[in-house]
JSON list of C-alpha atoms in Angstrom, two decimals:
[
{"chain": "A", "resi": 1, "resn": "MET", "atom": "CA", "xyz": [4.18, -8.05, -8.36]},
{"chain": "A", "resi": 2, "resn": "LEU", "atom": "CA", "xyz": [1.55, -10.61, -9.39]},
{"chain": "A", "resi": 3, "resn": "ARG", "atom": "CA", "xyz": [0.03, -12.72, -6.58]},
{"chain": "A", "resi": 4, "resn": "PHE", "atom": "CA", "xyz": [-1.56, -16.10, -7.26]},
{"chain": "A", "resi": 5, "resn": "ILE", "atom": "CA", "xyz": [-4.79, -16.60, -5.28]},
{"chain": "A", "resi": 6, "resn": "GLY", "atom": "CA", "xyz": [-6.80, -19.81, -5.08]},
{"chain": "A", "resi": 7, "resn": "ILE", "atom": "CA", "xyz": [-10.49, -19.64, -4.13]},
{"chain": "A", "resi": 8, "resn": "GLN", "atom": "CA", "xyz": [-12.55, -22.71, -3.31]},
{"chain": "A", "resi": 9, "resn": "SER", "atom": "CA", "xyz": [-16.34, -22.81, -3.25]},
{"chain": "A", "resi": 10, "resn": "GLY", "atom": "CA", "xyz": [-17.11, -25.00, -0.24]},
{"chain": "A", "resi": 11, "resn": "HIS", "atom": "CA", "xyz": [-19.07, -28.24, -0.82]},
{"chain": "A", "resi": 12, "resn": "GLN", "atom": "CA", "xyz": [-19.46, -27.73, -4.59]},
{"chain": "A", "resi": 13, "resn": "ASN", "atom": "CA", "xyz": [-19.47, -31.18, -6.29]},
{"chain": "A", "resi": 14, "resn": "ILE", "atom": "CA", "xyz": [-18.28, -32.84, -3.07]},
{"chain": "A", "resi": 15, "resn": "GLY", "atom": "CA", "xyz": [-20.46, -35.86, -3.86]},
{"chain": "A", "resi": 16, "resn": "SER", "atom": "CA", "xyz": [-17.86, -37.03, -6.40]},
{"chain": "A", "resi": 17, "resn": "ASN", "atom": "CA", "xyz": [-14.79, -36.38, -4.27]},
{"chain": "A", "resi": 18, "resn": "CYS", "atom": "CA", "xyz": [-11.94, -38.89, -4.55]},
{"chain": "A", "resi": 19, "resn": "ASP", "atom": "CA", "xyz": [-12.05, -39.19, -0.74]},
{"chain": "A", "resi": 20, "resn": "LEU", "atom": "CA", "xyz": [-15.18, -41.25, -0.05]},
{"chain": "A", "resi": 21, "resn": "ALA", "atom": "CA", "xyz": [-15.34, -39.97, 3.53]},
{"chain": "A", "resi": 22, "resn": "LEU", "atom": "CA", "xyz": [-15.91, -36.41, 2.26]},
{"chain": "A", "resi": 23, "resn": "ARG", "atom": "CA", "xyz": [-18.78, -37.19, -0.10]},
{"chain": "A", "resi": 24, "resn": "PRO", "atom": "CA", "xyz": [-21.60, -36.85, 2.45]},
{"chain": "A", "resi": 25, "resn": "SER", "atom": "CA", "xyz": [-20.41, -33.34, 3.39]},
{"chain": "A", "resi": 26, "resn": "THR", "atom": "CA", "xyz": [-22.87, -31.45, 1.19]},
{"chain": "A", "resi": 27, "resn": "GLY", "atom": "CA", "xyz": [-23.09, -28.34, 3.39]},
{"chain": "A", "resi": 28, "resn": "ALA", "atom": "CA", "xyz": [-25.89, -26.31, 4.96]},
{"chain": "A", "resi": 29, "resn": "PRO", "atom": "CA", "xyz": [-29.07, -25.53, 2.98]},
{"chain": "A", "resi": 30, "resn": "GLY", "atom": "CA", "xyz": [-28.25, -23.17, 0.13]},
{"chain": "A", "resi": 31, "resn": "GLU", "atom": "CA", "xyz": [-24.54, -23.11, 0.97]},
{"chain": "A", "resi": 32, "resn": "VAL", "atom": "CA", "xyz": [-23.24, -24.37, -2.36]},
{"chain": "A", "resi": 33, "resn": "THR", "atom": "CA", "xyz": [-25.20, -21.76, -4.31]},
{"chain": "A", "resi": 34, "resn": "PHE", "atom": "CA", "xyz": [-23.79, -19.09, -2.00]},
{"chain": "A", "resi": 35, "resn": "THR", "atom": "CA", "xyz": [-20.16, -20.23, -2.13]},
{"chain": "A", "resi": 36, "resn": "VAL", "atom": "CA", "xyz": [-20.14, -20.45, -5.93]},
{"chain": "A", "resi": 37, "resn": "LYS", "atom": "CA", "xyz": [-21.58, -16.95, -6.33]},
{"chain": "A", "resi": 38, "resn": "VAL", "atom": "CA", "xyz": [-19.13, -15.40, -3.87]},
{"chain": "A", "resi": 39, "resn": "ARG", "atom": "CA", "xyz": [-16.15, -17.32, -5.28]},
{"chain": "A", "resi": 40, "resn": "ASP", "atom": "CA", "xyz": [-16.89, -16.18, -8.82]},
{"chain": "A", "resi": 41, "resn": "ARG", "atom": "CA", "xyz": [-17.53, -12.55, -7.87]},
{"chain": "A", "resi": 42, "resn": "LEU", "atom": "CA", "xyz": [-14.45, -12.43, -5.64]},
{"chain": "A", "resi": 43, "resn": "GLY", "atom": "CA", "xyz": [-12.38, -13.75, -8.53]},
{"chain": "A", "resi": 44, "resn": "GLN", "atom": "CA", "xyz": [-13.67, -10.99, -10.80]},
{"chain": "A", "resi": 45, "resn": "ILE", "atom": "CA", "xyz": [-12.90, -8.31, -8.23]},
{"chain": "A", "resi": 46, "resn": "LEU", "atom": "CA", "xyz": [-9.37, -9.53, -7.52]},
{"chain": "A", "resi": 47, "resn": "ASN", "atom": "CA", "xyz": [-8.61, -9.90, -11.22]},
{"chain": "A", "resi": 48, "resn": "SER", "atom": "CA", "xyz": [-9.49, -6.22, -11.68]},
{"chain": "A", "resi": 49, "resn": "LYS", "atom": "CA", "xyz": [-7.10, -4.89, -9.03]},
{"chain": "A", "resi": 50, "resn": "LYS", "atom": "CA", "xyz": [-3.84, -3.17, -9.88]},
{"chain": "A", "resi": 51, "resn": "ASN", "atom": "CA", "xyz": [-0.65, -2.39, -8.01]},
{"chain": "A", "resi": 52, "resn": "THR", "atom": "CA", "xyz": [0.33, 1.21, -7.38]},
{"chain": "A", "resi": 53, "resn": "ASP", "atom": "CA", "xyz": [2.49, 1.10, -10.51]},
{"chain": "A", "resi": 54, "resn": "GLY", "atom": "CA", "xyz": [-0.54, 0.13, -12.64]},
{"chain": "A", "resi": 55, "resn": "THR", "atom": "CA", "xyz": [0.43, -3.52, -13.16]},
{"chain": "A", "resi": 56, "resn": "LYS", "atom": "CA", "xyz": [-2.00, -6.37, -12.52]},
{"chain": "A", "resi": 57, "resn": "ALA", "atom": "CA", "xyz": [-2.04, -7.32, -8.82]},
{"chain": "A", "resi": 58, "resn": "PHE", "atom": "CA", "xyz": [-3.67, -10.77, -8.78]},
{"chain": "A", "resi": 59, "resn": "THR", "atom": "CA", "xyz": [-4.28, -13.79, -10.90]},
{"chain": "A", "resi": 60, "resn": "VAL", "atom": "CA", "xyz": [-6.96, -16.14, -9.60]},
{"chain": "A", "resi": 61, "resn": "GLN", "atom": "CA", "xyz": [-7.77, -19.84, -9.79]},
{"chain": "A", "resi": 62, "resn": "LEU", "atom": "CA", "xyz": [-11.36, -20.89, -9.00]},
{"chain": "A", "resi": 63, "resn": "ASP", "atom": "CA", "xyz": [-11.82, -24.37, -7.51]},
{"chain": "A", "resi": 64, "resn": "ASP", "atom": "CA", "xyz": [-14.68, -26.54, -6.37]},
{"chain": "A", "resi": 65, "resn": "ALA", "atom": "CA", "xyz": [-14.69, -28.83, -3.34]},
{"chain": "A", "resi": 66, "resn": "ASN", "atom": "CA", "xyz": [-12.77, -31.51, -5.21]},
{"chain": "A", "resi": 67, "resn": "ALA", "atom": "CA", "xyz": [-9.57, -29.46, -5.52]},
{"chain": "A", "resi": 68, "resn": "ASN", "atom": "CA", "xyz": [-7.87, -31.91, -3.14]},
{"chain": "A", "resi": 69, "resn": "CYS", "atom": "CA", "xyz": [-8.10, -34.47, -5.97]},
{"chain": "A", "resi": 70, "resn": "ASP", "atom": "CA", "xyz": [-6.86, -32.14, -8.71]},
{"chain": "A", "resi": 71, "resn": "SER", "atom": "CA", "xyz": [-3.15, -31.86, -9.51]},
{"chain": "A", "resi": 72, "resn": "ASN", "atom": "CA", "xyz": [-3.91, -28.49, -11.10]},
{"chain": "A", "resi": 73, "resn": "THR", "atom": "CA", "xyz": [-4.31, -27.28, -7.50]},
{"chain": "A", "resi": 74, "resn": "THR", "atom": "CA", "xyz": [-2.23, -29.64, -5.40]},
{"chain": "A", "resi": 75, "resn": "SER", "atom": "CA", "xyz": [0.94, -29.11, -7.46]},
{"chain": "A", "resi": 76, "resn": "LYS", "atom": "CA", "xyz": [0.89, -25.30, -7.40]},
{"chain": "A", "resi": 77, "resn": "ASN", "atom": "CA", "xyz": [2.27, -22.76, -4.96]},
{"chain": "A", "resi": 78, "resn": "PHE", "atom": "CA", "xyz": [-0.34, -20.10, -4.22]},
{"chain": "A", "resi": 79, "resn": "ASP", "atom": "CA", "xyz": [0.31, -16.81, -2.49]},
{"chain": "A", "resi": 80, "resn": "PHE", "atom": "CA", "xyz": [-2.93, -17.50, -0.61]},
{"chain": "A", "resi": 81, "resn": "TYR", "atom": "CA", "xyz": [-5.64, -20.14, -0.80]},
{"chain": "A", "resi": 82, "resn": "LEU", "atom": "CA", "xyz": [-9.10, -19.38, 0.60]},
{"chain": "A", "resi": 83, "resn": "ALA", "atom": "CA", "xyz": [-11.97, -21.78, 1.21]},
{"chain": "A", "resi": 84, "resn": "ILE", "atom": "CA", "xyz": [-15.40, -20.10, 1.30]},
{"chain": "A", "resi": 85, "resn": "HIS", "atom": "CA", "xyz": [-18.27, -21.46, 3.42]},
{"chain": "A", "resi": 86, "resn": "TYR", "atom": "CA", "xyz": [-21.17, -20.35, 5.55]},
{"chain": "A", "resi": 87, "resn": "GLU", "atom": "CA", "xyz": [-22.26, -21.70, 8.91]},
{"chain": "A", "resi": 88, "resn": "ALA", "atom": "CA", "xyz": [-25.26, -23.91, 9.60]},
{"chain": "A", "resi": 89, "resn": "ASP", "atom": "CA", "xyz": [-27.96, -22.50, 11.91]},
{"chain": "A", "resi": 90, "resn": "ILE", "atom": "CA", "xyz": [-26.84, -24.37, 15.04]},
{"chain": "A", "resi": 91, "resn": "HIS", "atom": "CA", "xyz": [-25.98, -21.47, 17.35]},
{"chain": "A", "resi": 92, "resn": "ASN", "atom": "CA", "xyz": [-29.40, -19.80, 17.64]},
{"chain": "A", "resi": 93, "resn": "LYS", "atom": "CA", "xyz": [-27.81, -16.57, 16.41]},
{"chain": "A", "resi": 94, "resn": "GLY", "atom": "CA", "xyz": [-25.96, -15.16, 13.44]},
{"chain": "A", "resi": 95, "resn": "GLY", "atom": "CA", "xyz": [-22.26, -14.68, 13.00]},
{"chain": "A", "resi": 96, "resn": "GLY", "atom": "CA", "xyz": [-19.18, -15.86, 11.21]},
{"chain": "A", "resi": 97, "resn": "PHE", "atom": "CA", "xyz": [-15.47, -16.41, 11.64]},
{"chain": "A", "resi": 98, "resn": "MET", "atom": "CA", "xyz": [-12.30, -17.19, 9.79]},
{"chain": "A", "resi": 99, "resn": "THR", "atom": "CA", "xyz": [-9.16, -19.01, 10.72]},
{"chain": "A", "resi": 100, "resn": "ALA", "atom": "CA", "xyz": [-5.79, -20.18, 9.49]},
{"chain": "A", "resi": 101, "resn": "PRO", "atom": "CA", "xyz": [-4.94, -23.88, 9.74]},
{"chain": "A", "resi": 102, "resn": "ASP", "atom": "CA", "xyz": [-3.45, -25.51, 12.80]},
{"chain": "A", "resi": 103, "resn": "PRO", "atom": "CA", "xyz": [0.34, -25.06, 12.65]},
{"chain": "A", "resi": 104, "resn": "SER", "atom": "CA", "xyz": [0.81, -28.82, 12.53]},
{"chain": "A", "resi": 105, "resn": "VAL", "atom": "CA", "xyz": [-0.70, -28.90, 9.03]},
{"chain": "A", "resi": 106, "resn": "ASP", "atom": "CA", "xyz": [0.58, -25.54, 7.85]},
{"chain": "A", "resi": 107, "resn": "VAL", "atom": "CA", "xyz": [4.31, -25.05, 7.37]},
{"chain": "A", "resi": 108, "resn": "VAL", "atom": "CA", "xyz": [3.87, -21.32, 6.67]},
{"chain": "A", "resi": 109, "resn": "ASN", "atom": "CA", "xyz": [1.37, -20.77, 9.47]},
{"chain": "A", "resi": 110, "resn": "SER", "atom": "CA", "xyz": [2.79, -17.39, 10.48]},
{"chain": "A", "resi": 111, "resn": "ILE", "atom": "CA", "xyz": [2.07, -16.08, 6.96]},
{"chain": "A", "resi": 112, "resn": "SER", "atom": "CA", "xyz": [-1.38, -17.68, 6.93]},
{"chain": "A", "resi": 113, "resn": "GLN", "atom": "CA", "xyz": [-2.15, -16.00, 10.26]},
{"chain": "A", "resi": 114, "resn": "LYS", "atom": "CA", "xyz": [-1.09, -12.57, 9.01]},
{"chain": "A", "resi": 115, "resn": "ILE", "atom": "CA", "xyz": [-3.25, -12.81, 5.89]},
{"chain": "A", "resi": 116, "resn": "VAL", "atom": "CA", "xyz": [-6.26, -14.09, 7.83]},
{"chain": "A", "resi": 117, "resn": "THR", "atom": "CA", "xyz": [-5.85, -11.30, 10.38]},
{"chain": "A", "resi": 118, "resn": "ALA", "atom": "CA", "xyz": [-5.91, -8.70, 7.59]},
{"chain": "A", "resi": 119, "resn": "LEU", "atom": "CA", "xyz": [-8.95, -10.36, 6.07]},
{"chain": "A", "resi": 120, "resn": "LYS", "atom": "CA", "xyz": [-10.80, -10.37, 9.39]},
{"chain": "A", "resi": 121, "resn": "SER", "atom": "CA", "xyz": [-10.05, -6.70, 9.95]},
{"chain": "A", "resi": 122, "resn": "GLU", "atom": "CA", "xyz": [-12.01, -5.83, 6.80]},
{"chain": "A", "resi": 123, "resn": "TYR", "atom": "CA", "xyz": [-14.68, -8.49, 6.45]},
{"chain": "A", "resi": 124, "resn": "PHE", "atom": "CA", "xyz": [-16.78, -8.05, 9.57]},
{"chain": "A", "resi": 125, "resn": "LYS", "atom": "CA", "xyz": [-16.84, -4.26, 9.61]},
{"chain": "A", "resi": 126, "resn": "ASN", "atom": "CA", "xyz": [-17.74, -4.10, 5.91]},
{"chain": "A", "resi": 127, "resn": "THR", "atom": "CA", "xyz": [-20.51, -6.70, 6.03]},
{"chain": "A", "resi": 128, "resn": "GLY", "atom": "CA", "xyz": [-22.08, -6.18, 9.45]},
{"chain": "A", "resi": 129, "resn": "ILE", "atom": "CA", "xyz": [-21.73, -9.89, 10.24]},
{"chain": "A", "resi": 130, "resn": "GLU", "atom": "CA", "xyz": [-20.87, -10.50, 13.89]},
{"chain": "A", "resi": 131, "resn": "GLU", "atom": "CA", "xyz": [-17.57, -12.29, 14.53]},
{"chain": "A", "resi": 132, "resn": "HIS", "atom": "CA", "xyz": [-17.60, -15.42, 16.70]},
{"chain": "A", "resi": 133, "resn": "GLU", "atom": "CA", "xyz": [-14.11, -16.86, 17.08]},
{"chain": "A", "resi": 134, "resn": "GLU", "atom": "CA", "xyz": [-15.42, -19.27, 19.71]},
{"chain": "A", "resi": 135, "resn": "TRP", "atom": "CA", "xyz": [-17.11, -21.20, 16.90]},
{"chain": "A", "resi": 136, "resn": "ILE", "atom": "CA", "xyz": [-13.77, -22.22, 15.38]},
{"chain": "A", "resi": 137, "resn": "SER", "atom": "CA", "xyz": [-13.46, -26.01, 15.43]},
{"chain": "A", "resi": 138, "resn": "ASN", "atom": "CA", "xyz": [-11.14, -28.75, 14.24]},
{"chain": "A", "resi": 139, "resn": "ASN", "atom": "CA", "xyz": [-13.23, -28.99, 11.09]},
{"chain": "A", "resi": 140, "resn": "MET", "atom": "CA", "xyz": [-11.76, -25.62, 10.14]},
{"chain": "A", "resi": 141, "resn": "THR", "atom": "CA", "xyz": [-8.23, -25.73, 11.56]},
{"chain": "A", "resi": 142, "resn": "PHE", "atom": "CA", "xyz": [-7.77, -29.26, 10.16]},
{"chain": "A", "resi": 143, "resn": "TYR", "atom": "CA", "xyz": [-9.84, -28.68, 7.02]},
{"chain": "A", "resi": 144, "resn": "TYR", "atom": "CA", "xyz": [-9.15, -31.38, 4.46]},
{"chain": "A", "resi": 145, "resn": "MET", "atom": "CA", "xyz": [-7.59, -29.02, 1.89]},
{"chain": "A", "resi": 146, "resn": "TRP", "atom": "CA", "xyz": [-4.75, -28.03, 4.20]},
{"chain": "A", "resi": 147, "resn": "ARG", "atom": "CA", "xyz": [-3.01, -31.39, 3.72]},
{"chain": "A", "resi": 148, "resn": "SER", "atom": "CA", "xyz": [-3.48, -31.23, -0.05]},
{"chain": "A", "resi": 149, "resn": "LEU", "atom": "CA", "xyz": [-1.91, -27.86, -0.73]},
{"chain": "A", "resi": 150, "resn": "THR", "atom": "CA", "xyz": [1.82, -27.41, -1.26]},
{"chain": "A", "resi": 151, "resn": "ALA", "atom": "CA", "xyz": [3.89, -26.61, 1.82]},
{"chain": "A", "resi": 152, "resn": "PRO", "atom": "CA", "xyz": [4.68, -22.98, 0.79]},
{"chain": "A", "resi": 153, "resn": "THR", "atom": "CA", "xyz": [0.99, -22.11, 0.30]},
{"chain": "A", "resi": 154, "resn": "PRO", "atom": "CA", "xyz": [-0.56, -19.91, 3.04]},
{"chain": "A", "resi": 155, "resn": "CYS", "atom": "CA", "xyz": [-4.25, -20.63, 3.47]},
{"chain": "A", "resi": 156, "resn": "GLY", "atom": "CA", "xyz": [-7.40, -19.95, 5.45]},
{"chain": "A", "resi": 157, "resn": "ILE", "atom": "CA", "xyz": [-11.11, -20.66, 5.66]},
{"chain": "A", "resi": 158, "resn": "ILE", "atom": "CA", "xyz": [-13.98, -18.22, 6.06]},
{"chain": "A", "resi": 159, "resn": "GLU", "atom": "CA", "xyz": [-17.43, -18.97, 7.43]},
{"chain": "A", "resi": 160, "resn": "CYS", "atom": "CA", "xyz": [-19.13, -15.88, 6.03]},
{"chain": "A", "resi": 161, "resn": "GLY", "atom": "CA", "xyz": [-22.17, -15.97, 8.32]},
{"chain": "A", "resi": 162, "resn": "VAL", "atom": "CA", "xyz": [-25.12, -18.16, 9.25]},
{"chain": "A", "resi": 163, "resn": "GLY", "atom": "CA", "xyz": [-27.02, -18.88, 6.08]},
{"chain": "A", "resi": 164, "resn": "GLN", "atom": "CA", "xyz": [-30.41, -19.45, 7.70]},
{"chain": "A", "resi": 165, "resn": "ASN", "atom": "CA", "xyz": [-30.22, -16.68, 10.30]},
{"chain": "A", "resi": 166, "resn": "ALA", "atom": "CA", "xyz": [-32.69, -13.86, 9.56]},
{"chain": "A", "resi": 167, "resn": "HIS", "atom": "CA", "xyz": [-30.09, -11.10, 10.02]},
{"chain": "A", "resi": 168, "resn": "ASP", "atom": "CA", "xyz": [-27.20, -12.78, 8.20]},
{"chain": "A", "resi": 169, "resn": "LYS", "atom": "CA", "xyz": [-29.36, -14.12, 5.38]},
{"chain": "A", "resi": 170, "resn": "VAL", "atom": "CA", "xyz": [-30.07, -10.62, 4.06]},
{"chain": "A", "resi": 171, "resn": "ILE", "atom": "CA", "xyz": [-26.37, -9.72, 4.05]},
{"chain": "A", "resi": 172, "resn": "LEU", "atom": "CA", "xyz": [-25.22, -13.01, 2.55]},
{"chain": "A", "resi": 173, "resn": "ALA", "atom": "CA", "xyz": [-27.72, -12.58, -0.29]},
{"chain": "A", "resi": 174, "resn": "ASP", "atom": "CA", "xyz": [-25.79, -9.47, -1.33]},
{"chain": "A", "resi": 175, "resn": "THR", "atom": "CA", "xyz": [-22.98, -11.18, -3.22]},
{"chain": "A", "resi": 176, "resn": "ASP", "atom": "CA", "xyz": [-21.20, -7.93, -4.05]},
{"chain": "A", "resi": 177, "resn": "ARG", "atom": "CA", "xyz": [-21.16, -6.85, -0.41]},
{"chain": "A", "resi": 178, "resn": "VAL", "atom": "CA", "xyz": [-19.66, -10.13, 0.77]},
{"chain": "A", "resi": 179, "resn": "ALA", "atom": "CA", "xyz": [-17.16, -10.51, -2.08]},
{"chain": "A", "resi": 180, "resn": "ASN", "atom": "CA", "xyz": [-15.96, -6.92, -1.83]},
{"chain": "A", "resi": 181, "resn": "ALA", "atom": "CA", "xyz": [-15.46, -7.26, 1.94]},
{"chain": "A", "resi": 182, "resn": "ILE", "atom": "CA", "xyz": [-13.30, -10.35, 1.40]},
{"chain": "A", "resi": 183, "resn": "ALA", "atom": "CA", "xyz": [-11.41, -8.66, -1.43]},
{"chain": "A", "resi": 184, "resn": "ARG", "atom": "CA", "xyz": [-10.68, -5.66, 0.77]},
{"chain": "A", "resi": 185, "resn": "GLY", "atom": "CA", "xyz": [-9.02, -7.97, 3.28]},
{"chain": "A", "resi": 186, "resn": "ILE", "atom": "CA", "xyz": [-6.93, -9.74, 0.66]},
{"chain": "A", "resi": 187, "resn": "CYS", "atom": "CA", "xyz": [-5.86, -6.43, -0.85]},
{"chain": "A", "resi": 188, "resn": "LYS", "atom": "CA", "xyz": [-4.89, -5.18, 2.59]},
{"chain": "A", "resi": 189, "resn": "ALA", "atom": "CA", "xyz": [-2.83, -8.31, 3.27]},
{"chain": "A", "resi": 190, "resn": "PHE", "atom": "CA", "xyz": [-0.83, -7.80, 0.06]},
{"chain": "A", "resi": 191, "resn": "ASN", "atom": "CA", "xyz": [-0.63, -3.98, 0.18]},
{"chain": "A", "resi": 192, "resn": "VAL", "atom": "CA", "xyz": [-2.71, -3.60, -2.95]},
{"chain": "A", "resi": 193, "resn": "PRO", "atom": "CA", "xyz": [-4.99, -0.54, -3.21]},
{"chain": "A", "resi": 194, "resn": "PHE", "atom": "CA", "xyz": [-8.64, -1.59, -3.17]},
{"chain": "A", "resi": 195, "resn": "ASP", "atom": "CA", "xyz": [-10.10, 1.78, -4.10]},
{"chain": "A", "resi": 196, "resn": "ILE", "atom": "CA", "xyz": [-8.77, 3.67, -7.11]},
{"chain": "A", "resi": 197, "resn": "PRO", "atom": "CA", "xyz": [-6.85, 6.61, -5.67]},
{"chain": "A", "resi": 198, "resn": "THR", "atom": "CA", "xyz": [-8.41, 9.99, -6.36]},
{"chain": "A", "resi": 199, "resn": "PRO", "atom": "CA", "xyz": [-5.87, 12.14, -8.18]},
{"chain": "A", "resi": 200, "resn": "PRO", "atom": "CA", "xyz": [-4.94, 15.25, -6.21]},
{"chain": "A", "resi": 201, "resn": "ALA", "atom": "CA", "xyz": [-6.58, 18.47, -7.30]},
{"chain": "A", "resi": 202, "resn": "PRO", "atom": "CA", "xyz": [-4.22, 20.56, -9.44]},
{"chain": "A", "resi": 203, "resn": "THR", "atom": "CA", "xyz": [-2.38, 23.18, -7.46]},
{"chain": "A", "resi": 204, "resn": "PRO", "atom": "CA", "xyz": [-3.16, 26.65, -8.82]},
{"chain": "A", "resi": 205, "resn": "ASP", "atom": "CA", "xyz": [-0.20, 28.68, -9.95]},
{"chain": "A", "resi": 206, "resn": "PRO", "atom": "CA", "xyz": [0.86, 31.25, -7.35]},
{"chain": "A", "resi": 207, "resn": "ILE", "atom": "CA", "xyz": [-0.46, 34.73, -8.00]},
{"chain": "A", "resi": 208, "resn": "ASP", "atom": "CA", "xyz": [2.30, 37.01, -9.32]},
{"chain": "A", "resi": 209, "resn": "TYR", "atom": "CA", "xyz": [1.14, 40.29, -7.79]},
{"chain": "A", "resi": 210, "resn": "GLN", "atom": "CA", "xyz": [4.17, 42.16, -9.18]},
{"chain": "A", "resi": 211, "resn": "THR", "atom": "CA", "xyz": [3.25, 41.24, -12.74]},
{"chain": "A", "resi": 212, "resn": "LEU", "atom": "CA", "xyz": [-0.42, 42.06, -12.14]},
{"chain": "A", "resi": 213, "resn": "TYR", "atom": "CA", "xyz": [0.53, 45.44, -10.73]},
{"chain": "A", "resi": 214, "resn": "LYS", "atom": "CA", "xyz": [2.73, 46.24, -13.72]},
{"chain": "A", "resi": 215, "resn": "ALA", "atom": "CA", "xyz": [-0.04, 45.20, -16.11]},
{"chain": "A", "resi": 216, "resn": "GLU", "atom": "CA", "xyz": [-2.56, 47.43, -14.35]},
{"chain": "A", "resi": 217, "resn": "VAL", "atom": "CA", "xyz": [-0.12, 50.36, -14.37]},
{"chain": "A", "resi": 218, "resn": "LYS", "atom": "CA", "xyz": [0.40, 49.81, -18.09]},
{"chain": "A", "resi": 219, "resn": "LYS", "atom": "CA", "xyz": [-3.36, 49.77, -18.71]},
{"chain": "A", "resi": 220, "resn": "THR", "atom": "CA", "xyz": [-3.84, 52.92, -16.62]},
{"chain": "A", "resi": 221, "resn": "THR", "atom": "CA", "xyz": [-0.97, 54.70, -18.37]},
{"chain": "A", "resi": 222, "resn": "LYS", "atom": "CA", "xyz": [-2.41, 53.86, -21.79]},
{"chain": "A", "resi": 223, "resn": "LEU", "atom": "CA", "xyz": [-5.87, 54.99, -20.70]},
{"chain": "A", "resi": 224, "resn": "THR", "atom": "CA", "xyz": [-4.43, 58.25, -19.40]},
{"chain": "A", "resi": 225, "resn": "THR", "atom": "CA", "xyz": [-2.53, 58.78, -22.69]},
{"chain": "A", "resi": 226, "resn": "ASP", "atom": "CA", "xyz": [-5.68, 58.05, -24.70]},
{"chain": "A", "resi": 227, "resn": "ILE", "atom": "CA", "xyz": [-7.67, 60.56, -22.63]},
{"chain": "A", "resi": 228, "resn": "THR", "atom": "CA", "xyz": [-4.94, 63.20, -23.04]},
{"chain": "A", "resi": 229, "resn": "THR", "atom": "CA", "xyz": [-4.86, 62.62, -26.80]},
{"chain": "A", "resi": 230, "resn": "ALA", "atom": "CA", "xyz": [-8.62, 62.89, -27.00]},
{"chain": "A", "resi": 231, "resn": "ASN", "atom": "CA", "xyz": [-8.64, 66.11, -25.00]},
{"chain": "A", "resi": 232, "resn": "ASP", "atom": "CA", "xyz": [-5.99, 67.59, -27.29]},
{"chain": "A", "resi": 233, "resn": "ARG", "atom": "CA", "xyz": [-8.13, 66.77, -30.32]},
{"chain": "A", "resi": 234, "resn": "ILE", "atom": "CA", "xyz": [-11.19, 68.32, -28.73]},
{"chain": "A", "resi": 235, "resn": "LYS", "atom": "CA", "xyz": [-9.21, 71.46, -27.89]},
{"chain": "A", "resi": 236, "resn": "LYS", "atom": "CA", "xyz": [-7.94, 71.75, -31.47]},
{"chain": "A", "resi": 237, "resn": "ILE", "atom": "CA", "xyz": [-11.47, 71.39, -32.82]},
{"chain": "A", "resi": 238, "resn": "LYS", "atom": "CA", "xyz": [-12.73, 74.07, -30.41]},
{"chain": "A", "resi": 239, "resn": "ASP", "atom": "CA", "xyz": [-9.85, 76.35, -31.35]},
{"chain": "A", "resi": 240, "resn": "SER", "atom": "CA", "xyz": [-10.59, 75.85, -35.04]},
{"chain": "A", "resi": 241, "resn": "VAL", "atom": "CA", "xyz": [-14.27, 76.65, -34.56]},
{"chain": "A", "resi": 242, "resn": "ALA", "atom": "CA", "xyz": [-13.47, 79.74, -32.47]},
{"chain": "A", "resi": 243, "resn": "SER", "atom": "CA", "xyz": [-11.08, 81.18, -35.11]},
{"chain": "A", "resi": 244, "resn": "ALA", "atom": "CA", "xyz": [-13.40, 80.55, -38.05]}
]
């Protein structure tokens, strides 16, 4: 089965959004650079994953913050649509969170919740970012993209950490670490193996002791016969010498 995943880099190009009210939302310092890097790397990782039968598991569409204005996004049914962000330094500590939309703007909210739950179960433990669900706000549950996506599209938003927090900043700078943690969650949600399974070690053939025994008896019998033959020859030589 091939799943269609949409990934949005938060705030990228928002200054030209068709919704004038969104244009000032340029994000926290350095956020756009971060979201683009993680979006692109996450897309590469997901595109490389395979189902257990060896077929391709995901196809990915990469969007910027103006996807709400693009029919290439708003007309498509995705198996999951993820918006990537990081949090501004307003809490005096590091941390992140993720959430599905409010049910009032998400027809398939139960599916969105299940996918987000799977994503959360992998992201925080694999990055070391502390989870803070209490930071979830209407800006996330009523995120502008939720009204632009098709009704059958499950979706969610991730605030990967606090970009300017000393602890989180080091982790967020490791694009592979962040993207792989997100990819693990998405793979888990869709029952796709993240790690390539290690093939089982070959099982050695059972030892056939009966055959080994027979082979050893055969060797011993031949050796005994050879010794007997040699002794007979020696005896004949001795006899010949003695009668000469």
